[in-house]
mmCIF file of C-alpha atoms and ligand atoms in Angstrom:
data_model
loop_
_atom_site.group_PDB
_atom_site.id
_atom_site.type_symbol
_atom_site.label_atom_id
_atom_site.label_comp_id
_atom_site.label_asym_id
_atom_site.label_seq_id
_atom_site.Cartn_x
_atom_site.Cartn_y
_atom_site.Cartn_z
ATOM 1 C CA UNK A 16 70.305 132.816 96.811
ATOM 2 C CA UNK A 17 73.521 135.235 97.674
ATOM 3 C CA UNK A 18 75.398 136.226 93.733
ATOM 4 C CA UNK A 19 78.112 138.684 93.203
ATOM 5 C CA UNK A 20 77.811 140.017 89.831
ATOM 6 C CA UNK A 21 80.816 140.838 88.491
ATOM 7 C CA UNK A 22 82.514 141.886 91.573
ATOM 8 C CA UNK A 23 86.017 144.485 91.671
ATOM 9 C CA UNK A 24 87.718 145.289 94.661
ATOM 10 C CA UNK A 25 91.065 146.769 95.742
ATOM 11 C CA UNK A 26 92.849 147.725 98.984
ATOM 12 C CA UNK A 27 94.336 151.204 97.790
ATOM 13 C CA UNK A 28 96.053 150.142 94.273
ATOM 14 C CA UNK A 29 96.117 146.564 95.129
ATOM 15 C CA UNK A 30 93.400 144.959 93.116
ATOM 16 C CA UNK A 31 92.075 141.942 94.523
ATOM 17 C CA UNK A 32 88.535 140.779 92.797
ATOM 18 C CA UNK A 33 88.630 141.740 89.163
ATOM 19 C CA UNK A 34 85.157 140.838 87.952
ATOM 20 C CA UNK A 35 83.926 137.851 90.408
ATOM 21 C CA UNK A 36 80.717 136.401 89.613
ATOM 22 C CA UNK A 37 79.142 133.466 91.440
ATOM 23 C CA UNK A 38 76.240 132.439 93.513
ATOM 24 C CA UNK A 39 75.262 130.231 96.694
ATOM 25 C CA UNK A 40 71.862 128.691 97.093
ATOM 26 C CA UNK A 41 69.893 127.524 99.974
ATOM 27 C CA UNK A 42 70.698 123.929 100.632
ATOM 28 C CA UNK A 43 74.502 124.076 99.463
ATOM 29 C CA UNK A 44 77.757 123.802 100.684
ATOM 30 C CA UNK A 45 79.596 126.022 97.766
ATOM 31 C CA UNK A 46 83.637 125.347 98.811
ATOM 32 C CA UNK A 47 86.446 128.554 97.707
ATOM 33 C CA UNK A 48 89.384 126.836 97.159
ATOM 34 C CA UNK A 49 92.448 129.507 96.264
ATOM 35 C CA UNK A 50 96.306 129.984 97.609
ATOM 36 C CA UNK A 51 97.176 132.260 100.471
ATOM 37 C CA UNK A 52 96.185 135.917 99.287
ATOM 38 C CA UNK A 53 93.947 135.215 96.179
ATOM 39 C CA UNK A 54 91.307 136.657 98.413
ATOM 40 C CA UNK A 55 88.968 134.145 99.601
ATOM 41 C CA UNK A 56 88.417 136.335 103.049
ATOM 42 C CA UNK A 57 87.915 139.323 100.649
ATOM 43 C CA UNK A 58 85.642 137.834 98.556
ATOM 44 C CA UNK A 59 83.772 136.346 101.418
ATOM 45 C CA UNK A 60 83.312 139.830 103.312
ATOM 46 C CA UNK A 61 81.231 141.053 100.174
ATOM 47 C CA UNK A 62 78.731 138.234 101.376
ATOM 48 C CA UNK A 63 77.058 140.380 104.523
ATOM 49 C CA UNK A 64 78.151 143.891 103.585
ATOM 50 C CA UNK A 65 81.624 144.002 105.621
ATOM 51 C CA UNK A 66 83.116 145.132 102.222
ATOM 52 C CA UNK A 67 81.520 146.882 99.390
ATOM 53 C CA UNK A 68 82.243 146.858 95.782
ATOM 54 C CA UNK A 69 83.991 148.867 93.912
ATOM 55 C CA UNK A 70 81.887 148.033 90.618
ATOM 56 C CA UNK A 71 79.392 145.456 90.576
ATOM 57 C CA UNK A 72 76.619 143.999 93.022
ATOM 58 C CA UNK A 73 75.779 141.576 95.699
ATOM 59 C CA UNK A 74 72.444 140.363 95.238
ATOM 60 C CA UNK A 75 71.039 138.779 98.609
ATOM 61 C CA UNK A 76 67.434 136.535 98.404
ATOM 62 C CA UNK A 77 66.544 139.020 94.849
ATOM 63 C CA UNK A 78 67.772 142.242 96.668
ATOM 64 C CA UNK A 79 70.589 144.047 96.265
ATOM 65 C CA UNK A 80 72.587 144.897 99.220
ATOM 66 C CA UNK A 81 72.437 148.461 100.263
ATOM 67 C CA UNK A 82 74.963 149.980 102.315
ATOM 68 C CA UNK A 83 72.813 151.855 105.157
ATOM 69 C CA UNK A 84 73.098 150.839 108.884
ATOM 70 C CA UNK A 85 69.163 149.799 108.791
ATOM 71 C CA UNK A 86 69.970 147.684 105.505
ATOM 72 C CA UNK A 87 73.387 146.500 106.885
ATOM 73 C CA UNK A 88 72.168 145.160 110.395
ATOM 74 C CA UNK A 89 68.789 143.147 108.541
ATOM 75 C CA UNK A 90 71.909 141.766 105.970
ATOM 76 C CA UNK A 91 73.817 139.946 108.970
ATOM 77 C CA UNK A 92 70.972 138.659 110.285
ATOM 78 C CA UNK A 93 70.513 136.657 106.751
ATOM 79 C CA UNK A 94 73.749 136.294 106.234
ATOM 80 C CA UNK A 95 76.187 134.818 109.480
ATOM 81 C CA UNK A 96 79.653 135.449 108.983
ATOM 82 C CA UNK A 97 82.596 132.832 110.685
ATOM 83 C CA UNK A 98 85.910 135.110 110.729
ATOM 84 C CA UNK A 99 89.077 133.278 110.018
ATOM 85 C CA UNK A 100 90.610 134.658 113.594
ATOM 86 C CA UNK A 101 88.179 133.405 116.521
ATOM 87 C CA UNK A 102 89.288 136.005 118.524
ATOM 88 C CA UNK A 103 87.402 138.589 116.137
ATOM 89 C CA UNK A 104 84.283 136.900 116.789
ATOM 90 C CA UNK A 105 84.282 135.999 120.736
ATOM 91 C CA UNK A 106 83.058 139.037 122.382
ATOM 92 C CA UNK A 107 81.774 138.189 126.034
ATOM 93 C CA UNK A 108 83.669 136.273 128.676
ATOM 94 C CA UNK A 109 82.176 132.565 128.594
ATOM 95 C CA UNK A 110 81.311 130.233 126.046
ATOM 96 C CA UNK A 111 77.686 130.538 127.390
ATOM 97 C CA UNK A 112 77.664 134.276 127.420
ATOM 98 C CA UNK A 113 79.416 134.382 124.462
ATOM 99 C CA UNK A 114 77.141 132.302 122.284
ATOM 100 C CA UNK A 115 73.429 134.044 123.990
ATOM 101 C CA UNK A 116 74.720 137.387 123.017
ATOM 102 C CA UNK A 117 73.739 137.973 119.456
ATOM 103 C CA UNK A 118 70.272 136.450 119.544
ATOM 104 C CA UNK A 119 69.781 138.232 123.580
ATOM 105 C CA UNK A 120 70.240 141.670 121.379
ATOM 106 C CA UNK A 121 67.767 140.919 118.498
ATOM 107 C CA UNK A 122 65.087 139.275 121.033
ATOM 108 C CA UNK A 123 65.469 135.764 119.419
ATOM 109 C CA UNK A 124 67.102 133.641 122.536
ATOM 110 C CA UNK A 125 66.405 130.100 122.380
ATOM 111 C CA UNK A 126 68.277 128.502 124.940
ATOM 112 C CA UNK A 127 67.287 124.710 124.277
ATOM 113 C CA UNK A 128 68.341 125.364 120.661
ATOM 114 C CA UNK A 129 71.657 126.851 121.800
ATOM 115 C CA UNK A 130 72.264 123.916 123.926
ATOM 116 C CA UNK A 131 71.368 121.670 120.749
ATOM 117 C CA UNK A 132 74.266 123.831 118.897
ATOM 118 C CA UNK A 133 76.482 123.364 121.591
ATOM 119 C CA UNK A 134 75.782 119.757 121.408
ATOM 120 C CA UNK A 135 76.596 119.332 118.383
ATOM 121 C CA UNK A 136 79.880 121.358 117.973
ATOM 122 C CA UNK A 137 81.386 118.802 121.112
ATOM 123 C CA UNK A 138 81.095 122.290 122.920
ATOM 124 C CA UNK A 139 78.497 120.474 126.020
ATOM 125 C CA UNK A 140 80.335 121.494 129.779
ATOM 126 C CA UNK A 141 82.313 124.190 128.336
ATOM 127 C CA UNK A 142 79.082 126.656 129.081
ATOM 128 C CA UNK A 143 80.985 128.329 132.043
ATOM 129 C CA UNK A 144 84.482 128.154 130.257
ATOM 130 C CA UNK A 145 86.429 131.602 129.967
ATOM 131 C CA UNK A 146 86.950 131.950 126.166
ATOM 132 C CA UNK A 147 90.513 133.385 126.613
ATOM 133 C CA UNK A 148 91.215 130.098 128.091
ATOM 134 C CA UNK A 149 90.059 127.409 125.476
ATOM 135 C CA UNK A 150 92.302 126.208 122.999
ATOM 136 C CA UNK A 151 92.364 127.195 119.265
ATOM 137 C CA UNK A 152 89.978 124.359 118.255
ATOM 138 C CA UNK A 153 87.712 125.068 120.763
ATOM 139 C CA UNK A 154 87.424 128.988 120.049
ATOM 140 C CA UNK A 155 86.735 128.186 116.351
ATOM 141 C CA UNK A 156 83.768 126.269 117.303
ATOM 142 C CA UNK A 157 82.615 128.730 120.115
ATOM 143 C CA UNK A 158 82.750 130.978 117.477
ATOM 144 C CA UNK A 159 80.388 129.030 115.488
ATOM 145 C CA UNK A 160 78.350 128.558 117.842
ATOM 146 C CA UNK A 161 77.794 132.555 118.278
ATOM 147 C CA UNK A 162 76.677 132.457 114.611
ATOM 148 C CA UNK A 163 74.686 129.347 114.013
ATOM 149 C CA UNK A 164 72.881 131.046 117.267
ATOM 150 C CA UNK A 165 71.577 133.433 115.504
ATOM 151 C CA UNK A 166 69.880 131.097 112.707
ATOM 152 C CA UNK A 167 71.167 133.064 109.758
ATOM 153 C CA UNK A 168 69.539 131.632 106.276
ATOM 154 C CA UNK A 169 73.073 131.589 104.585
ATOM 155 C CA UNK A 170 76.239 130.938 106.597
ATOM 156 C CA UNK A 171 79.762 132.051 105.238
ATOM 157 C CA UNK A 172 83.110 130.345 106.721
ATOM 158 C CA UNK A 173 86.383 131.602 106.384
ATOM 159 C CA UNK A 174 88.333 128.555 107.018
ATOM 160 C CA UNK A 175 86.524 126.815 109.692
ATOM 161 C CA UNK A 176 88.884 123.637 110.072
ATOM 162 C CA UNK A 177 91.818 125.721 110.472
ATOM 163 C CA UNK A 178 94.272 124.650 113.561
ATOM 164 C CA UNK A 179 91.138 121.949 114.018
ATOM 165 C CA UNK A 180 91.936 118.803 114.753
ATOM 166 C CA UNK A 181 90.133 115.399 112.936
ATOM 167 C CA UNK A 182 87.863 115.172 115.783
ATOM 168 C CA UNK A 183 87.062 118.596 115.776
ATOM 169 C CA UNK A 184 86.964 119.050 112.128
ATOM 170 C CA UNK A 185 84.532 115.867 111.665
ATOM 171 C CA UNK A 186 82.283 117.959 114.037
ATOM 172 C CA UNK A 187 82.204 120.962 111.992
ATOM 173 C CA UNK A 188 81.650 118.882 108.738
ATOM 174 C CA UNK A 189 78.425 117.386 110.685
ATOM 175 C CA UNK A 190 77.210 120.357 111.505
ATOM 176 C CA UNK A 191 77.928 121.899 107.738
ATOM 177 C CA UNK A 192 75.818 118.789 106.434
ATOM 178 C CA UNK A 193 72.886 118.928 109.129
ATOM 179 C CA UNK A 194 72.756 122.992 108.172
ATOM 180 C CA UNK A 195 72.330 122.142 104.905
ATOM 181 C CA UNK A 196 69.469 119.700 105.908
ATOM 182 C CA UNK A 197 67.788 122.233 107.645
ATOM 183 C CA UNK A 198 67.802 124.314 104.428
ATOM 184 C CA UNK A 199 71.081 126.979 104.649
ATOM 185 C CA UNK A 200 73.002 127.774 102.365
ATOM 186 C CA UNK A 201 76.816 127.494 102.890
ATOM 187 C CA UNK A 202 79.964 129.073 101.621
ATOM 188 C CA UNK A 203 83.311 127.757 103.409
ATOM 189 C CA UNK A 204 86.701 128.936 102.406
ATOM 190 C CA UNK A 205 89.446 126.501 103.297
ATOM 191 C CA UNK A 206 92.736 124.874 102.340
ATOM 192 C CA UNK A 207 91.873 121.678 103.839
ATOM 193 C CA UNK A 208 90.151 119.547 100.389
ATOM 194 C CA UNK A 209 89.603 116.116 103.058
ATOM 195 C CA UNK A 210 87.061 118.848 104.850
ATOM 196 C CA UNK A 211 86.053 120.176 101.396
ATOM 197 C CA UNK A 212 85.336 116.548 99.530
ATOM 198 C CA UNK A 213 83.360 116.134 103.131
ATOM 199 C CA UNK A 214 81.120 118.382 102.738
ATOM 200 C CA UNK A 215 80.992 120.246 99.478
ATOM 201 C CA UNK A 216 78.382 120.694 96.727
ATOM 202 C CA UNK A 217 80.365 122.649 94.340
ATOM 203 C CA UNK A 218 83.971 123.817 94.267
ATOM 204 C CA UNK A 219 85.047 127.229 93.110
ATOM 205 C CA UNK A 220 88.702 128.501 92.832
ATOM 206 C CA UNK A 221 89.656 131.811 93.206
ATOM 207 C CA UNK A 222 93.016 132.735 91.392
ATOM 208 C CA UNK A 223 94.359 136.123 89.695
ATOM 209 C CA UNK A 224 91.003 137.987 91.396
ATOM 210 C CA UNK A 225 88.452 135.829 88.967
ATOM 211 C CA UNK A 226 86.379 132.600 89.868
ATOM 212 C CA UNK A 227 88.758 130.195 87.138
ATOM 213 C CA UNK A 228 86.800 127.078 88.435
ATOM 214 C CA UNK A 229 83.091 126.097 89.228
ATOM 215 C CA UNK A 230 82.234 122.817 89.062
ATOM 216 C CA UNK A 231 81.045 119.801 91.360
ATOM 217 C CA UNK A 232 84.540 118.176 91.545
ATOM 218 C CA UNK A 233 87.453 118.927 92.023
ATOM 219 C CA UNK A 234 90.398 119.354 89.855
ATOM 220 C CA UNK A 235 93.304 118.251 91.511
ATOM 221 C CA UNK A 236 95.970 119.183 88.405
ATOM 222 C CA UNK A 237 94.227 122.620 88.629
ATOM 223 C CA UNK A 238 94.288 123.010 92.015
ATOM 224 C CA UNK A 239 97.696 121.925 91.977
ATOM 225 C CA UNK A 240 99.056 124.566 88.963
ATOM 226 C CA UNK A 241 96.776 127.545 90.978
ATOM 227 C CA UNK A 242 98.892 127.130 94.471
ATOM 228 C CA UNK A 243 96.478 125.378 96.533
ATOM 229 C CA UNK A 244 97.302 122.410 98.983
ATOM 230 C CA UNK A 245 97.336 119.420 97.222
ATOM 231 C CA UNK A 246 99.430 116.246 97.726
ATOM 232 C CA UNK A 247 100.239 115.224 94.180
ATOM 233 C CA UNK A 248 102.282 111.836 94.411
ATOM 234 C CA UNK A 249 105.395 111.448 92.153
ATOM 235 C CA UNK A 250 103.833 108.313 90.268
ATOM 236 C CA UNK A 251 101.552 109.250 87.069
ATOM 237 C CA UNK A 252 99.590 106.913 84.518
ATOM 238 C CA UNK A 253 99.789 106.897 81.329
ATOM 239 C CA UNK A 254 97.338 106.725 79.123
ATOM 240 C CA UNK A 255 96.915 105.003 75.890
ATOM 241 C CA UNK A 256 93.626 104.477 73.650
ATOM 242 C CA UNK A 257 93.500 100.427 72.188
ATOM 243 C CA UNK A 258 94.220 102.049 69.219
ATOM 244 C CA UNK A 259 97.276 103.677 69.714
ATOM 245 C CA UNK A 260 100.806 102.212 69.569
ATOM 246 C CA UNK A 261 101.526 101.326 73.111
ATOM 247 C CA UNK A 262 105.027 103.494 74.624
ATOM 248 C CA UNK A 263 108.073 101.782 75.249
ATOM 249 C CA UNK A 264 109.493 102.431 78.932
ATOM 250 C CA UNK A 265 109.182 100.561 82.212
ATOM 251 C CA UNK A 266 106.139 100.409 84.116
ATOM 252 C CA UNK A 267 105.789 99.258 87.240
ATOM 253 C CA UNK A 268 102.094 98.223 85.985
ATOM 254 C CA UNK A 269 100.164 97.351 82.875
ATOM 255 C CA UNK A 270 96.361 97.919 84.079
ATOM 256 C CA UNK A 271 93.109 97.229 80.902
ATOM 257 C CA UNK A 272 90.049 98.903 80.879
ATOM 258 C CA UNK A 273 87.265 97.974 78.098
ATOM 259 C CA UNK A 274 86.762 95.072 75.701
ATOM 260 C CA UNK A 275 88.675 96.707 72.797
ATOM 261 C CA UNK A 276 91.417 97.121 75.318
ATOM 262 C CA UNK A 277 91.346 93.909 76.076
ATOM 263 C CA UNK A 278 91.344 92.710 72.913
ATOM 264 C CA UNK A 279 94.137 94.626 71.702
ATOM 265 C CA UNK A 280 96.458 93.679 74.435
ATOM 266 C CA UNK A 281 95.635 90.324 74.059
ATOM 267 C CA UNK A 282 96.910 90.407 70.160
ATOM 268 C CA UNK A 283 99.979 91.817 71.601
ATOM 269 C CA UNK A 284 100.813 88.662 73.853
ATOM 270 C CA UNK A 285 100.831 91.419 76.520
ATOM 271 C CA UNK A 286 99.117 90.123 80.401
ATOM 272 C CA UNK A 287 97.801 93.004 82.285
ATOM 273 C CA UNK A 288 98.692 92.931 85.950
ATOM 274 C CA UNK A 289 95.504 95.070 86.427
ATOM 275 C CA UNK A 290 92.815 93.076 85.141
ATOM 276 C CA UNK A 291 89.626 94.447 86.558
ATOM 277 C CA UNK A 292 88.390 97.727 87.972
ATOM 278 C CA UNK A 293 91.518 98.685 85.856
ATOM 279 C CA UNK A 294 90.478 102.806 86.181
ATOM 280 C CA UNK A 295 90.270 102.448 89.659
ATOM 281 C CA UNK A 296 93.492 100.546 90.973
ATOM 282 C CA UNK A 297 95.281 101.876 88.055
ATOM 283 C CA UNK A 298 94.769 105.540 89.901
ATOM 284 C CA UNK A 299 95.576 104.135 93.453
ATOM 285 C CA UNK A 300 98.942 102.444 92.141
ATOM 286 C CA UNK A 301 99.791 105.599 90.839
ATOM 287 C CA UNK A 302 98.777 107.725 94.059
ATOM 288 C CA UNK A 303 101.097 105.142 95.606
ATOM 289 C CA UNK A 304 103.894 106.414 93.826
ATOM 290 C CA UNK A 305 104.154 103.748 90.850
ATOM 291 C CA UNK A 306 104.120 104.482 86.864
ATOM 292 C CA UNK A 307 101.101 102.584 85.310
ATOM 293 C CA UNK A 308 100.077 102.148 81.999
ATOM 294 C CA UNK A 309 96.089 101.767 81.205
ATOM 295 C CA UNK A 310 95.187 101.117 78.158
ATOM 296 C CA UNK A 311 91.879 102.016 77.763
ATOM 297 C CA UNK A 312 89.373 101.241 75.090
ATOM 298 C CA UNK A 313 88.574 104.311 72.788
ATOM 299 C CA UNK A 314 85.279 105.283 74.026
ATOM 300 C CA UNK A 315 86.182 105.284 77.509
ATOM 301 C CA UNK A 316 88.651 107.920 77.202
ATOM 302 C CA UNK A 317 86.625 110.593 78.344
ATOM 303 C CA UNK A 318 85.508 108.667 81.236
ATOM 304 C CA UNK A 319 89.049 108.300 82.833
ATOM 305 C CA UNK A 320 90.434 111.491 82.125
ATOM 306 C CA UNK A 321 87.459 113.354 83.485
ATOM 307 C CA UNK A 322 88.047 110.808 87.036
ATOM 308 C CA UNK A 323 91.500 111.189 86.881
ATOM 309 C CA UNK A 324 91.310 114.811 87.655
ATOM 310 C CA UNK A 325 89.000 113.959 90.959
ATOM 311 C CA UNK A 326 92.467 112.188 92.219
ATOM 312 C CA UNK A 327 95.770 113.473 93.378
ATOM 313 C CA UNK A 328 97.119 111.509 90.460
ATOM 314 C CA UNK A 329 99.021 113.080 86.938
ATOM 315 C CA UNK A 330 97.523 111.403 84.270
ATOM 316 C CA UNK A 331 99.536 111.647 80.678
ATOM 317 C CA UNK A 332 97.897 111.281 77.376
ATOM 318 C CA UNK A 333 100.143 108.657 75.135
ATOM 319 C CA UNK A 334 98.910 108.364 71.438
ATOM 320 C CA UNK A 335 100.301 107.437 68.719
ATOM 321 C CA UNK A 336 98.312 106.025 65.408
ATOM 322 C CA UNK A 337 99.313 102.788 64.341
ATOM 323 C CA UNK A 338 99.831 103.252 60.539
ATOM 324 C CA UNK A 339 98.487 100.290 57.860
ATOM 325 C CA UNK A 340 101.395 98.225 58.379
ATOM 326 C CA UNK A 341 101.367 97.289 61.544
ATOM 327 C CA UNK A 342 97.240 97.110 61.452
ATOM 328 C CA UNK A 343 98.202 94.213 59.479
ATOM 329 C CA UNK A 344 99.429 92.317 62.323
ATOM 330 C CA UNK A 345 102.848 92.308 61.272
ATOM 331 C CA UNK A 346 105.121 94.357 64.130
ATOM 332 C CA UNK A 347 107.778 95.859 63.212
ATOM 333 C CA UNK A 348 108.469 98.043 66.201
ATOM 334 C CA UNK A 349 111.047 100.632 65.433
ATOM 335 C CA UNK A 350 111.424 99.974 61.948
ATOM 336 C CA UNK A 351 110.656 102.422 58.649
ATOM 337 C CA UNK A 352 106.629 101.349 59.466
ATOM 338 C CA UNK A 353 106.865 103.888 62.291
ATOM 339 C CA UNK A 354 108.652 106.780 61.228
ATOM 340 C CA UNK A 355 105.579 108.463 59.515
ATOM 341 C CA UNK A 356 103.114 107.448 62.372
ATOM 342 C CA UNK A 357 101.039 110.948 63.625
ATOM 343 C CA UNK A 358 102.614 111.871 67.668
ATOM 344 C CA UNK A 359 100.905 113.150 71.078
ATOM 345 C CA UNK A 360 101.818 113.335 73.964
ATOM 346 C CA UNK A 361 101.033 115.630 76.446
ATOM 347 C CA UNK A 362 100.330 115.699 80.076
ATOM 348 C CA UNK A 363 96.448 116.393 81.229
ATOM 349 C CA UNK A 364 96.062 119.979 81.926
ATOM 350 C CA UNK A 365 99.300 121.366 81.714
HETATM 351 N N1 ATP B 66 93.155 145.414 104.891
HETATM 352 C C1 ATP B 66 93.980 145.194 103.875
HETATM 353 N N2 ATP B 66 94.743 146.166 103.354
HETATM 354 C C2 ATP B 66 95.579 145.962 102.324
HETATM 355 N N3 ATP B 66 95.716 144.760 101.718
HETATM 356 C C3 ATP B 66 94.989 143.745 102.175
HETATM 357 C C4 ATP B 66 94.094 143.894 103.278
HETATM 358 N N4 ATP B 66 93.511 142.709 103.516
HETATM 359 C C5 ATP B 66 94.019 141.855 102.611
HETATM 360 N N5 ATP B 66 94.913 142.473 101.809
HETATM 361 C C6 ATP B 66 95.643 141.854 100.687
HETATM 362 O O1 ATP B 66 94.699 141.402 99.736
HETATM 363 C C7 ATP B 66 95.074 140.145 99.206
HETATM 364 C C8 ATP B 66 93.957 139.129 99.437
HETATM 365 O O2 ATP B 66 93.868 138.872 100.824
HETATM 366 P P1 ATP B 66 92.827 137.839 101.428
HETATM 367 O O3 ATP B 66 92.976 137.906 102.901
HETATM 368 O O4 ATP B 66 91.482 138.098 100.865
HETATM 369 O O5 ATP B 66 93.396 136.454 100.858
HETATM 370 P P2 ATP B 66 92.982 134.944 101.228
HETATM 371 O O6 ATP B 66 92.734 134.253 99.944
HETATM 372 O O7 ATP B 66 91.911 134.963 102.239
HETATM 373 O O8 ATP B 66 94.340 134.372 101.844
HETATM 374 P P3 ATP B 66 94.571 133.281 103.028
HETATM 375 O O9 ATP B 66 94.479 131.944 102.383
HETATM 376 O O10 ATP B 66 95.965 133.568 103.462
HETATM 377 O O11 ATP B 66 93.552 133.531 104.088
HETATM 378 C C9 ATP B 66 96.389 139.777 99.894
HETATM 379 O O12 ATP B 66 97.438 140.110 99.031
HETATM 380 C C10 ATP B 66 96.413 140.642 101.128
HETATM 381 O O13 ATP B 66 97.738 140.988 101.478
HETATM 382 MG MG1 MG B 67 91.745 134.322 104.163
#
């Protein structure tokens, strides 16, 4: 296991970490979501000794990293670093060169398994290849190549999909899963959450220099509010429990989830035009841009609103206790019956 324990850093007065703690085990895929500038590549660097901290400790298989060349060279061998910039990584002339370097200086060359990695990363035939003259894409993934080469235990990425393509990026998330097979443990950076969802264990986001988010979902209305690429749709749902007063206002859809739901909208003369796997197409209506209501039987409630926040969606909380009156059966929308009634309405997470 790699942890930071409660991590500072700053470039001259800039502060960047302020207290980061978090850890990556063998046999995950940790993803660091975070805007341009939290420091994601900052935070990463701490993982194999490129940066130290200012206060607080990296903690690498039970040891603490020490700073010495002996301690730093061992620490990279553990711990394979993926820079954001290919060109920081490529240091020989051909792909083939390029990837037999690091493991022809520690004595560790396996050239069947380099082919394999090569293989893998849709790199095959490019083994002559001058670097200078491959394509963004292709760089990234020689430059992966160069570290999976080495067979660190714990591989960092500092966004690996970038300027990728979907061919090229489904290769990297292939290899991310069959390293994680083989027992590594992973830590990606990256703006790109259809790579992330692919591959990732847990998500972490990195906002005002602390780790505001760990958790193995992700939270797209958080994500959203902290800066990071999200595409948020303009429709929302709203929800209301069976036992609420329903809101007046157009929808474009009325979608039911749960007997007591049912029940209720029943008594109201009211037909749902989302009748079953309500949760579900109730979300993708809204992702397509249209205002649903779901009203949702009581004890479900924490069910949906915990989903909802795995989907680009807004979700909105509508509730609003229906007093004696009208528990009575007798409706009297917008009379006197109403004016006491208890009010909230608020919009999930914000
Ligand atoms: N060498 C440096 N000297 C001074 N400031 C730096 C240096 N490197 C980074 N910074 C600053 O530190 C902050 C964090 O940078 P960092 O590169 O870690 O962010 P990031 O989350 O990786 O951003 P991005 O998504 O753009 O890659 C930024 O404000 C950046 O300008
Ligand atoms: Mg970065």
């Amino acid at each position: 296991m790699i942890e930071l324990r409660d991590v500072w850093f700053s470039y001259n007065d800039r502060e960047v970490l302020k207290g980061v703690s978090m850890e990556v085990r063998k046999e995950e895929v940790v993803i660091l979501l975070g805007r341009n500038g939290a420091g994601k590549s900052t935070l990463l660097m701490h993982l194999n000794g490129l940066l130290r901290p200012e206060k607080g400790e990296v903690i690498v298989n039970g040891n603490p990293v020490r700073y010495d060349r002996k301690s730093l060279t061992k620490l990279r061998r553990l711990v394979g670093f993926v820079f954001q910039n290919p060109d920081d990584q490529i240091v020989a002339p051909t792909v083939w060169q390029d990837v037999v370097f690091g493991p022809e200086n520690t004595g560790t060359r396996d050239d069947e398994k380099i082919r394999e990695i090569l293989r893998n990363l849709g790199l095959e035939g490019y083994e002559n290849r001058l670097c200078n003259s491959l394509s963004g894409g292709e760089k990234k993934r020689v430059a992966i190549a160069g570290v999976l080469a080495m067979e660190p235990e714990y591989v960092v990425m500092d966004e690996p999909t970038a300027g990728v393509d979907g061919v090229g990026m489904k290769e990297i998330a292939f290899i991310v899963r069959e390293l994680r097979e083989e027992g590594k443990g992973m830590i990606i950076s990256t703006h790109d959450l259809d790579f992330a969802k692919a591959v990732g264990d847990r998500f972490l986001i990195l906002d005002g220099g602390m780790i505001i988010y760990n958790d193995a979902w992700i939270d797209y209305s958080l994500a959203e509010r902290c800066g990071i690429r999200t595409w948020m749709s303009e429709g929302e749902v709203v929800l209301v429990p069976h036992d609420s007063c329903l809101p007046d206002g157009d929808f474009d859809f009325v979608a039911v989830m749960g007997r007591s739901a049912k029940e209720r909208l029943e008594k109201e003369g009211i037909e749902p035009d989302i009748n079953t796997a309500g949760m579900e197409r109730a979300f993708l209506r809204a992702i397509g841009g249209a205002r649903v209501m779901l009203v949702c039987s009581r004890s479900m409630m924490d069910v949906v609103r915990r989903e909802a926040a795995t989907y680009p969606v807004r979700l909105r909380l509508y509730e609003r206790e229906v007093d004696e009156y009208e528990r009575e059966g007798v409706h009297n929308r917008g009379g006197s019956g109403r004016s006491g009634a208890h009010h909230a309405e608020r919009t999930e997470g914000h």
